[in-house]
Amino acid sequence: MPAELRFGIIGCGEIAVQTCAGISAAPNATVAMLMDPRPEVLADLAEFYGVPTTTQAEEVFSNPDIDAVYIATPHDLHAPLGIQAARAGKHVLVEKPIATNLKDADTLIETCRATGVKLGVAYLAQVDAGAAQARDYIHAGLLGDLIAVRMTALAHKPDYYWQGGYTRRVATTWRQSKARAGGGILIMNLVHDLNTVRWVTGLEVQRVYAEYDTLATPVEVEDTLGAVLRYTNGAIGVIQAGSAMPGGAHKDARGPRIYGTKGQIILGDPPLIYRTEAPEGSAPNTWSELRYSGPKGDRAEMIRRFAEAVLNGQEPPATGEDGRKALEIIVAAYRSGEMGRPVELPLET
Ligand SMILES: NC(=O)c1ccc[n+]([C@@H]2O[C@H](COP(=O)([O-])OP(=O)(O)OC[C@H]3O[C@@H](n4cnc5c(N)ncnc54)[C@H](O)[C@@H]3O)[C@@H](O)[C@H]2O)c1
């Protein structure tokens, strides 16, 4: 294995542009090949990175100069393409969500395990030093016993988003489709918060009750969702998510919140902490910025850490199992909303 991880990019739409920049900025990774079925989205990236392009994924999978693939396609293709890549011996870094259903997620995880390739999910929490500091504090007991969690994903997505995302790089309607995207704001955006809270707290969900609907947007997927979660330690979580919320989230209302018997943490920018028992020399019962050292979770850091893990034969910072855990809560929430009653985890796939 070379000192640099050579990536083949599968899907060169909106987010691939940013991830290619992240790969380029990472000291241990390089963009080596670009693939998309639409030749028109390959041209600008090919010119910038000066690497071969193809419209056939098989050409990436069979290329001996590619070590890993980064999959940034519509959600329903994550698992099928990841499975093909793993069978060809390529390490897999897949965009969130890992899949649109648990069966696909399991097949992808199992195929990577059986073929001996590493599987990572492109979450940012696991590579964010602020989230890591919050995690250390929580595990050291600074917040006491965890009793509640609040997660929000509130946006006012413009009409054009549903035909091509925020940048309109690719004219496409997959984001509107339940079959292609798996759902709306919950699986598209709140998936990050579910992963972040799980990674930072270690809490696992045992029951979900959700209500969701499409109330203000002419699309198939949900634009409004509320859910209550019960965690295995007894803590209670709430989710509020919406993609048609005028004003979106006020800056003071961003970031997951974690409440304990001795304080709380807001994982915003910057992260904040409130403690009833402050360290010597500072006042109790006050808010302060949660200080940390190290990189903020961005795409270059996500790539650097994934490449480092693969090159050293270790597990990536965000694993396939991490991807599956967030997806399981999402699937449970959708089932709950459909049936109008709480759903227990673990789910039968
Ligand atoms: N846009 C964002 O801000 C953002 C941020 C983080 C993660 N993501 C995730 O990245 C993924 C892609 O989202 P996007 O916004 O870039 O979408 P997009 O529609 O802009 O790009 C998807 C690309 O996949 C290509 N594609 C379709 N079928 C393909 C196939 N069979 N093989 C290879 N490529 C194929 C499309 O032609 C398109 O270029 C999604 O999982 C999304 O949730 C997006």
mmCIF file of N, CA, C and O in Angstrom, residues 21 51 76 83 88 91 186 199 272 338:
data_model
loop_
_atom_site.group_PDB
_atom_site.id
_atom_site.type_symbol
_atom_site.label_atom_id
_atom_site.label_comp_id
_atom_site.label_asym_id
_atom_site.label_seq_id
_atom_site.Cartn_x
_atom_site.Cartn_y
_atom_site.Cartn_z
ATOM 1 N N ALA A 21 -11.851 18.446 -2.826
ATOM 2 C CA ALA A 21 -10.981 19.486 -2.241
ATOM 3 C C ALA A 21 -10.392 18.975 -0.927
ATOM 4 O O ALA A 21 -9.213 19.209 -0.625
ATOM 5 N N VAL A 51 -6.930 14.108 -13.773
ATOM 6 C CA VAL A 51 -6.930 12.642 -13.622
ATOM 7 C C VAL A 51 -7.932 12.033 -14.598
ATOM 8 O O VAL A 51 -8.815 12.733 -15.102
ATOM 9 N N ASP A 76 -29.973 5.507 -2.578
ATOM 10 C CA ASP A 76 -30.298 4.105 -2.882
ATOM 11 C C ASP A 76 -29.135 3.382 -3.553
ATOM 12 O O ASP A 76 -29.129 2.149 -3.604
ATOM 13 N N ILE A 83 -20.925 -2.409 -2.335
ATOM 14 C CA ILE A 83 -20.762 -3.874 -2.389
ATOM 15 C C ILE A 83 -19.895 -4.267 -3.597
ATOM 16 O O ILE A 83 -18.967 -5.070 -3.477
ATOM 17 N N ALA A 88 -14.428 -5.917 -5.461
ATOM 18 C CA ALA A 88 -13.251 -5.674 -6.311
ATOM 19 C C ALA A 88 -12.020 -5.360 -5.465
ATOM 20 O O ALA A 88 -10.965 -5.016 -5.996
ATOM 21 N N HIS A 91 -11.275 -0.323 -0.737
ATOM 22 C CA HIS A 91 -11.815 0.204 0.512
ATOM 23 C C HIS A 91 -12.943 1.174 0.174
ATOM 24 O O HIS A 91 -12.929 1.795 -0.890
ATOM 25 N N LEU A 186 -35.141 13.865 7.863
ATOM 26 C CA LEU A 186 -34.597 12.970 8.893
ATOM 27 C C LEU A 186 -33.380 12.207 8.366
ATOM 28 O O LEU A 186 -32.303 12.248 8.965
ATOM 29 N N TRP A 199 -22.263 9.028 19.243
ATOM 30 C CA TRP A 199 -20.808 8.921 19.403
ATOM 31 C C TRP A 199 -20.340 9.673 20.650
ATOM 32 O O TRP A 199 -19.503 9.190 21.404
ATOM 33 N N LEU A 272 -20.678 24.740 23.802
ATOM 34 C CA LEU A 272 -20.830 25.397 25.106
ATOM 35 C C LEU A 272 -21.075 24.353 26.174
ATOM 36 O O LEU A 272 -21.657 23.289 25.896
ATOM 37 N N GLU A 338 -45.563 5.618 10.371
ATOM 38 C CA GLU A 338 -46.534 4.929 9.504
ATOM 39 C C GLU A 338 -47.594 4.209 10.335
ATOM 40 O O GLU A 338 -48.765 4.185 9.994
#
